CSV table of C-alpha atoms in Angstrom, one decimal:
chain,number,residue,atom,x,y,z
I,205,UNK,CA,7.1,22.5,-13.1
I,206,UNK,CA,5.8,21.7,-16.6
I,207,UNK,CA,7.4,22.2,-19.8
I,208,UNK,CA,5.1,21.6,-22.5
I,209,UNK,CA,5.3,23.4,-26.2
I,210,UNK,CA,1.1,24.0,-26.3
I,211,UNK,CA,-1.4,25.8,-23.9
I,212,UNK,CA,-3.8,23.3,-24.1
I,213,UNK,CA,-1.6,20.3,-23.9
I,214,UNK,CA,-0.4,22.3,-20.5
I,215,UNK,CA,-3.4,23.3,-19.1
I,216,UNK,CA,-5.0,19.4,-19.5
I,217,UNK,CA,-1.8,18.7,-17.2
I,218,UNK,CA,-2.5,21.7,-15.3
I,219,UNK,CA,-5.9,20.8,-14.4
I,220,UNK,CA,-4.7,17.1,-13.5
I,221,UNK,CA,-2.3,18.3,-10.9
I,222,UNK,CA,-4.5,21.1,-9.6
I,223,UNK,CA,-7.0,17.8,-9.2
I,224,UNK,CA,-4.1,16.0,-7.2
I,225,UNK,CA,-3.9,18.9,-4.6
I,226,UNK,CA,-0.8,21.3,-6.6
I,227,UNK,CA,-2.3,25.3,-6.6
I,228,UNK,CA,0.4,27.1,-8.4
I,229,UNK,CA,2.9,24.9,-10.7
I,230,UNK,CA,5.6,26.7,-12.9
I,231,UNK,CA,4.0,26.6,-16.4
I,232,UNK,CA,6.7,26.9,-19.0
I,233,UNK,CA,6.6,26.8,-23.0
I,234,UNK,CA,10.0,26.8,-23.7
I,235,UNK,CA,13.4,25.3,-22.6
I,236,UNK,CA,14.8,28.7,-21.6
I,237,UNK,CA,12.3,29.7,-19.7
I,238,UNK,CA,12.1,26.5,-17.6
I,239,UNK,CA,16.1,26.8,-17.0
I,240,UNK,CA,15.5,30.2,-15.8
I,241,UNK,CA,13.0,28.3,-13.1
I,242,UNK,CA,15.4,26.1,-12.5
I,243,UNK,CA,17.6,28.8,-10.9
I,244,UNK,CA,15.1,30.5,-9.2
I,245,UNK,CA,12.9,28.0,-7.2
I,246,UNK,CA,13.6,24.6,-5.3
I,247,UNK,CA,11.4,22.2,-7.4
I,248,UNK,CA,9.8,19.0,-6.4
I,249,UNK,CA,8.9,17.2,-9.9
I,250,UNK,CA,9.2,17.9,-13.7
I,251,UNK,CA,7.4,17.0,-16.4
I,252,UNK,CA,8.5,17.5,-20.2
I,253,UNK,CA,7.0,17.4,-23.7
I,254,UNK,CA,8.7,14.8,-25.6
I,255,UNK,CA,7.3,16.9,-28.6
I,256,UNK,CA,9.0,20.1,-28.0
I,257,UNK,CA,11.0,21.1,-31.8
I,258,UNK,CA,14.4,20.0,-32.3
I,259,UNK,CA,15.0,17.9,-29.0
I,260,UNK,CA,14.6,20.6,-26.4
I,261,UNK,CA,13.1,17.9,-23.9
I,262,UNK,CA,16.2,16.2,-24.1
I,263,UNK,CA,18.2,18.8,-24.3
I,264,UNK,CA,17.0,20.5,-21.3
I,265,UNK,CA,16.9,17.6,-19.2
I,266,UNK,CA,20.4,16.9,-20.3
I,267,UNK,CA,21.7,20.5,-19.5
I,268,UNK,CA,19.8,20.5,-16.0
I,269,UNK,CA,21.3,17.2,-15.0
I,270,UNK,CA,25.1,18.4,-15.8
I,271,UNK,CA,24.5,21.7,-14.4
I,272,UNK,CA,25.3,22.6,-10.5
I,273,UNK,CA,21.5,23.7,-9.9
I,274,UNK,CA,21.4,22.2,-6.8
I,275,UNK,CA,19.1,20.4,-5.5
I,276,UNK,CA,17.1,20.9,-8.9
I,277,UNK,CA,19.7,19.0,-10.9
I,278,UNK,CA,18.5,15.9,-9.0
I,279,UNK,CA,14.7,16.2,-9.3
I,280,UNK,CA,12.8,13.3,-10.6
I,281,UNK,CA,11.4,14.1,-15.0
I,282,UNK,CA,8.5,13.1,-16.3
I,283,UNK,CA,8.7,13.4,-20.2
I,284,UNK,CA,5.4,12.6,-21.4
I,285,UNK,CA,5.3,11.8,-25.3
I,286,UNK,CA,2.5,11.4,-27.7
I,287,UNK,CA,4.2,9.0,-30.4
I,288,UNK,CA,6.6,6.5,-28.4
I,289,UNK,CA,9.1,5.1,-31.1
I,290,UNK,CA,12.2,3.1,-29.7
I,291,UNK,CA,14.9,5.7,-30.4
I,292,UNK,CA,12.6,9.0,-28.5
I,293,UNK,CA,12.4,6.4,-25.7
I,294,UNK,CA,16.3,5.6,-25.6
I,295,UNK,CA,16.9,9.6,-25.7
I,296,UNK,CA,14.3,10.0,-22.9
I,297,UNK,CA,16.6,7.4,-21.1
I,298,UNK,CA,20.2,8.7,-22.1
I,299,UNK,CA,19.3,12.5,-21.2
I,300,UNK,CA,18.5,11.7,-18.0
I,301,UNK,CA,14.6,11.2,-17.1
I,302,UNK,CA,13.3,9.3,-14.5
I,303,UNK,CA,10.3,8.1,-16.6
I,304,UNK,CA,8.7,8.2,-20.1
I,305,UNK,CA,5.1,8.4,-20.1
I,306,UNK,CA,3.1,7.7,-23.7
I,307,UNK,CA,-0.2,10.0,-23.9
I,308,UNK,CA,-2.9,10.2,-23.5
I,309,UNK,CA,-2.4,10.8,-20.3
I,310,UNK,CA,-4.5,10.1,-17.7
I,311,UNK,CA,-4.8,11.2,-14.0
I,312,UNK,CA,-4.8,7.3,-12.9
I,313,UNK,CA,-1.6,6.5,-15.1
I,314,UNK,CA,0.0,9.8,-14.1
I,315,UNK,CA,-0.6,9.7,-10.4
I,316,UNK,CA,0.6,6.2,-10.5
I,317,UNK,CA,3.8,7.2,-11.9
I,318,UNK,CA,4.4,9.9,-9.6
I,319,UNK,CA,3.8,7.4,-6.5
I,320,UNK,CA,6.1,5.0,-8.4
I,321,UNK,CA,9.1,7.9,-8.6
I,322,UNK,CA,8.2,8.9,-5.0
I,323,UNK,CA,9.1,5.5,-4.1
I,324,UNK,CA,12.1,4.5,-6.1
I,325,UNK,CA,15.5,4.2,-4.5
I,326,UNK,CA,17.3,4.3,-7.6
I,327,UNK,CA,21.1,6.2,-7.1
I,328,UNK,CA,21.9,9.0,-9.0
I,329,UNK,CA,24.9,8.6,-11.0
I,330,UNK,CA,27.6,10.6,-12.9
I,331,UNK,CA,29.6,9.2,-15.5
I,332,UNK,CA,31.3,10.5,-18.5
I,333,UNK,CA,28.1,10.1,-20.7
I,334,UNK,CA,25.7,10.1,-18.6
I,335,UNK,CA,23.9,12.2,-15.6
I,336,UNK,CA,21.0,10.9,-14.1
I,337,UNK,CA,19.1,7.7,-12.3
I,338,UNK,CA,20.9,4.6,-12.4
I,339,UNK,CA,19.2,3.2,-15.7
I,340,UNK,CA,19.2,-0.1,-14.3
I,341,UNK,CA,15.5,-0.7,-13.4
I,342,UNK,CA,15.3,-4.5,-12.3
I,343,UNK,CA,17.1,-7.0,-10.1
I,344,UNK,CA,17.1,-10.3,-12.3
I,345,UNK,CA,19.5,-11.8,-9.6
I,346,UNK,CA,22.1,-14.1,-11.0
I,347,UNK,CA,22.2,-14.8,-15.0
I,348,UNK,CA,20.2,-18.1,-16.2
I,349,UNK,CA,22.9,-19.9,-17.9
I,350,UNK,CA,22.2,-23.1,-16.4
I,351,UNK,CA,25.3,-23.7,-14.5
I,352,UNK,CA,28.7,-22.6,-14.1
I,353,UNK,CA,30.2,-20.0,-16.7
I,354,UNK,CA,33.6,-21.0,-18.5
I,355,UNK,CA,35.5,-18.5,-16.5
I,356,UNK,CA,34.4,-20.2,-13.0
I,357,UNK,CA,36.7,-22.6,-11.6
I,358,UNK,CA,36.5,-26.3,-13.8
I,359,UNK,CA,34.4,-28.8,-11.7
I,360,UNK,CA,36.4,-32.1,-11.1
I,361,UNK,CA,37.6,-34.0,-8.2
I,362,UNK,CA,39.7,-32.4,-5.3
I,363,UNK,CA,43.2,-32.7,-5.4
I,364,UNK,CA,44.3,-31.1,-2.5
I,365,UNK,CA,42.8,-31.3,1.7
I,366,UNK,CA,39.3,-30.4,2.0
I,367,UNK,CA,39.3,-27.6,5.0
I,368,UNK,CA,38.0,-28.7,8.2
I,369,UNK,CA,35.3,-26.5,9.7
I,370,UNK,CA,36.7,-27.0,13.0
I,371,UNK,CA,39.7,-25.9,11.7
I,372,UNK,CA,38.3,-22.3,10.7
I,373,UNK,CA,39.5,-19.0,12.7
I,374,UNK,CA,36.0,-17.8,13.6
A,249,UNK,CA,36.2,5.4,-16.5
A,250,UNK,CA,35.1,7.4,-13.1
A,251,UNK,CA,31.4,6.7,-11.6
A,252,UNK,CA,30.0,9.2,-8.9
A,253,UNK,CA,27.2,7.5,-7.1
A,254,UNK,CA,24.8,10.0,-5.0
A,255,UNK,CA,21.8,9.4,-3.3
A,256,UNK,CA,19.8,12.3,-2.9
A,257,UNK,CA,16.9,13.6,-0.6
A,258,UNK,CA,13.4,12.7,-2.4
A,259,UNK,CA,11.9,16.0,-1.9
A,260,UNK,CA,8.9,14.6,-4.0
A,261,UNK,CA,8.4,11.6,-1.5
A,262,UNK,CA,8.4,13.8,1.8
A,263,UNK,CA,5.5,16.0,0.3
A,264,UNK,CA,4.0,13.2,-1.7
A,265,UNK,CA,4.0,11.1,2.0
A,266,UNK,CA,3.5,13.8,4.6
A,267,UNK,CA,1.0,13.6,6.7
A,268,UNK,CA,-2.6,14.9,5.9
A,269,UNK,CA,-3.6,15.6,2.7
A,270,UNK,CA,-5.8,14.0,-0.2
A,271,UNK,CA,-6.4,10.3,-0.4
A,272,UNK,CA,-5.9,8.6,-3.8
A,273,UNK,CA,-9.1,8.3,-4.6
A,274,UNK,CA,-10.1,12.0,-4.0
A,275,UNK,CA,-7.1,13.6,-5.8
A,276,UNK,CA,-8.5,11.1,-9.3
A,277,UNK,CA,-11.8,12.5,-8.8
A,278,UNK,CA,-10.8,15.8,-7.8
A,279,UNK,CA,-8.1,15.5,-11.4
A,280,UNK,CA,-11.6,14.4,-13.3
A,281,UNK,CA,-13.8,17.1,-12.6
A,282,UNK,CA,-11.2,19.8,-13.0
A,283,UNK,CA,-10.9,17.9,-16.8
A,284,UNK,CA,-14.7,17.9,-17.1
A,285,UNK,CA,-14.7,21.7,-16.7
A,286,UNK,CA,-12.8,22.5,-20.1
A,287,UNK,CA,-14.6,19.5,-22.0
A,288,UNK,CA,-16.2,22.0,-24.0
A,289,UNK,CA,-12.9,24.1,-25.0
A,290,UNK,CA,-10.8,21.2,-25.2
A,291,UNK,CA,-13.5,19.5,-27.8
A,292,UNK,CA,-13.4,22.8,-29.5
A,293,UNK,CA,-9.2,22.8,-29.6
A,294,UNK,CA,-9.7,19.1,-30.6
A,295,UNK,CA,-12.2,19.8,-34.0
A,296,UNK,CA,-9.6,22.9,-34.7
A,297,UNK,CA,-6.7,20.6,-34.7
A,298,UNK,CA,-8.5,18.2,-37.1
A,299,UNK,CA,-9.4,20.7,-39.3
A,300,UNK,CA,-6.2,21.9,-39.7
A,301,UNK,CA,-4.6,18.4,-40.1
A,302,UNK,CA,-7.4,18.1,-42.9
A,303,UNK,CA,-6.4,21.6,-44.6
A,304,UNK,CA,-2.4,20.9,-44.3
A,305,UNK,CA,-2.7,17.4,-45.5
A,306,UNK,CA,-4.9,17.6,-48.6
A,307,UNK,CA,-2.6,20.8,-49.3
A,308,UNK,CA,0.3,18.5,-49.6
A,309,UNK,CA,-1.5,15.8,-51.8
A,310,UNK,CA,1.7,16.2,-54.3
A,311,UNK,CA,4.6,16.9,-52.1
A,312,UNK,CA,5.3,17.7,-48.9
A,313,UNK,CA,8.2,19.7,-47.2
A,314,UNK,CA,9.6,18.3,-44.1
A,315,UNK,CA,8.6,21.1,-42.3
A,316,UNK,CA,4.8,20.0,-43.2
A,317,UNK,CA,5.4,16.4,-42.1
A,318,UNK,CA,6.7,18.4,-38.6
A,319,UNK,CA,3.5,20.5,-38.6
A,320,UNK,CA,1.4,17.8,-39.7
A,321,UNK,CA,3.3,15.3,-36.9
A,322,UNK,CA,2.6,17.7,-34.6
A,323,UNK,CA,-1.0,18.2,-34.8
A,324,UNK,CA,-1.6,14.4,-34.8
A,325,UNK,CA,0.5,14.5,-31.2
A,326,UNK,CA,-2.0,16.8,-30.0
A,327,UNK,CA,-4.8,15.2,-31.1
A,328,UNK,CA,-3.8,11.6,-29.9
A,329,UNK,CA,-3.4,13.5,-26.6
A,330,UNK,CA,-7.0,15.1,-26.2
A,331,UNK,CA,-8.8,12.2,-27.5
A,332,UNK,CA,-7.3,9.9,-25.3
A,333,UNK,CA,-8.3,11.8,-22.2
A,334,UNK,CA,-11.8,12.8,-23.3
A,335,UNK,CA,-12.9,9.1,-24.0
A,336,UNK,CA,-12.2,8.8,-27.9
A,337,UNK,CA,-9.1,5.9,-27.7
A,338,UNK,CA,-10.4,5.2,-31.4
A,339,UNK,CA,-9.2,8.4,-32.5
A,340,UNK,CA,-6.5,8.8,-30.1
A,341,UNK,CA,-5.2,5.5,-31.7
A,342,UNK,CA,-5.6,6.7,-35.7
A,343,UNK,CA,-3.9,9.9,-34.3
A,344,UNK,CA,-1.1,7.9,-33.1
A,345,UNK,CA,-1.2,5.6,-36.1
A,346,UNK,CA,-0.6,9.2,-38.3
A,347,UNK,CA,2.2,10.3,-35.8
A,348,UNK,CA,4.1,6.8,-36.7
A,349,UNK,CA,4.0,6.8,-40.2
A,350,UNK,CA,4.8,10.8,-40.7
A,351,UNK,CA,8.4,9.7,-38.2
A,352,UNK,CA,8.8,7.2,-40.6
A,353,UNK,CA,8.1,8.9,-43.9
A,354,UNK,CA,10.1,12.0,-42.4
A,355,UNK,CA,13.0,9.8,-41.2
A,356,UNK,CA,13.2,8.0,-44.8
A,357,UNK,CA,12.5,11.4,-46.9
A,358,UNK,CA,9.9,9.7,-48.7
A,359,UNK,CA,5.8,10.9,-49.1
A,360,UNK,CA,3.5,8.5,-49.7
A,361,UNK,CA,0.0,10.5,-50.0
A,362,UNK,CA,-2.5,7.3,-50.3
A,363,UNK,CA,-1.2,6.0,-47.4
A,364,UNK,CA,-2.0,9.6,-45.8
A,365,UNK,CA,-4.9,10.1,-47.4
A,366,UNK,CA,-6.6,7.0,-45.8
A,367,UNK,CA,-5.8,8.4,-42.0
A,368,UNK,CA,-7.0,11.9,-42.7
A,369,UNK,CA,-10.1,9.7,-44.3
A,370,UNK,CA,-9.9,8.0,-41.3
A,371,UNK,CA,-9.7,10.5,-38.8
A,372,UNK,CA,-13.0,12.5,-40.5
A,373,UNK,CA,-14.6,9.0,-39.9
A,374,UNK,CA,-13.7,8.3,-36.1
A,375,UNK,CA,-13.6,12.2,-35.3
A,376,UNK,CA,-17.4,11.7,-34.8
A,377,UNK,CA,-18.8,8.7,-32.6
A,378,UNK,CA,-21.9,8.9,-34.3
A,379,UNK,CA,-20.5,7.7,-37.7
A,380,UNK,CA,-19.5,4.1,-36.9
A,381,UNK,CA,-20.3,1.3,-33.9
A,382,UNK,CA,-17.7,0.8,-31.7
A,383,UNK,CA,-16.6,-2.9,-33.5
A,384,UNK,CA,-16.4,-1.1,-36.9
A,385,UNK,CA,-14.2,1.9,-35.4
A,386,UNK,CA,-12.0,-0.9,-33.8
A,387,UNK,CA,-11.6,-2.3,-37.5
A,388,UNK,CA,-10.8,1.3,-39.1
A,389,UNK,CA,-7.9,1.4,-36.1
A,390,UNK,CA,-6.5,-2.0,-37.3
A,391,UNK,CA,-6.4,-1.3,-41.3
A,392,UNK,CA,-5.0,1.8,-40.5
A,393,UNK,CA,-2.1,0.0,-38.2
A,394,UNK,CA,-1.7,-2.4,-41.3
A,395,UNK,CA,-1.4,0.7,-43.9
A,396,UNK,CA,1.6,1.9,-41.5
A,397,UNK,CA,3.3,-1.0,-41.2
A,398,UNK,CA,3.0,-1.8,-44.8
A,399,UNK,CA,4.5,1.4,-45.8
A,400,UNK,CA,6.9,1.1,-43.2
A,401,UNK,CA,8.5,-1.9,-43.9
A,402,UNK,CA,8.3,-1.5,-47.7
């Protein structure tokens, strides 16, 4: 489905996915009409406007994550923005998307993204103030601090019986 | 606090991966012609968009509502947007430049028409790839970058 506030702005993203192989996506212009899709058809992949008035993008995604459309609730977002700033990228994140994409966009960059979210094994998760994938994208593995942290056991010498190996149950 | 943890089917992964279908390649060339085939109307939407950012923007030469800057912002969104996928990053890039310093002139109630005025200059300028070489449209991109940030952090 594609939510985007302009005809032309759609119909580039249109043609782009009619390129990748998709005949007949949902074409929506507003936030209520793309809930009302929501209800009525099992979806596969979303993509936003970042640009629609007054938040709707986040909005939307928001509503359609806390909502009990199922399996829709859980379907991967694109929002695609034109102007990227820090806090319309946090609000992309907090509502719920999958992925931000900053215009202009492409069908290389988009198709790359869509493989990417295809692929991702991220959990979906429900807290109090927050529906959506796990927003944790990387695995740094265990923190850099160059040693032991202050709350690990002090290092010194033993002061009781090392245990024996031989001595173990398994 | 309580943290439900689902893992979902990936209905976008068993079409995406079935069997059959396009190959990568194909489905970018197949996406690239279907563009090429509204060039023509999307250039047309593109020179109407500029026109109007022209005509709103001189019109607010001494002031400028908020719901101008909104208008204006969104204009310059839609213009960084069909630039950028018709081969014009130039003027994608003052569009963008445009979109940065309306959000922060809209955020911080404050106008600041030269500043404007030079990326409405500079959009006439880069709108047409005739008018400059490609090092001297680079160079409009960067002072225009440098007029944002300087109003920005001001």
């Amino acid at each position: 489905m594609l939510l985007l506030s302009g005809e032309g702005g759609l119909d580039l993203l249109n043609r782009i996915f009619h390129g990748f192989g998709v005949r007949h996506p949902y074409r929506c212009v507003s936030k209520e009409r793309a809930m009302e899709v929501c209800q009525e058809a099992d979806l596969d992949l979303i993509i936003c406007d970042g640009s629609l008035p007054d938040g709707e993008t986040y909005e939307f995604v928001s509503q359609l994550r806390r909502s009990d459309l199922e399996p829709n609730r859980y379907v991967p977002v694109v929002i695609v923005a034109g102007h990227t700033p820090v806090d319309h990228v946090q609000n992309a994140r907090d509502c719920g998307a999958n992925f931000v994409v900053a215009k202009p966009v492409t069908p290389r960059t988009l198709l790359e993204r869509v493989i990417w979210i295809a692929s991702e094994t991220r959990p979906f998760v429900e807290l109090d103030d927050y529906v959506g994938p796990d927003r944790r994208f990387q695995n740094l593995g265990p923190p850099k601090t160059g040693g032991r942290r202050k709350s690990d056991a002090p290092i010194g010498a033993a002061t009781g019986p090392s245990v024996n190996p031989e001595d173990s149950l398994l | 606090m309580s943290v439900i943890t689902r893992r979902p089917e990936n209905r976008l992964s068993k079409t995406l991966f079935a069997p059959g279908g396009k190959s990568i390649e194909k489905a970018l060339d197949d996406a690239a012609a279907s563009l090429e085939e509204v060039r023509a109307e999307r250039m047309d939407e593109l020179k109407a968009k500029l026109a109007e950012i022209q005509a709103l923007g001189r019109r607010c030469e001494k002031n400028a509502k908020l719901s101008d800057i909104r208008s204006l912002y969104g204009l310059s969104s839609d213009v960084q947007g069909i630039a950028g996928v018709y081969g014009m990053p130039e003027l994608g890039q003052a569009a963008y430049s445009l979109c940065e310093l309306l959000d922060n002139m809209g955020a911080r109630k404050v106008w600041n028409w030269p500043a404007v005025q030079v990326h409405l200059n500079g959009l006439l300028l880069l709108a047409d790839p005739a008018n400059a070489p490609p090092e001297a449209r680079k160079k409009v991109v960067e002072g225009l970058r440098q007029v944002c940030h300087r109003v920005s952090t001001r």
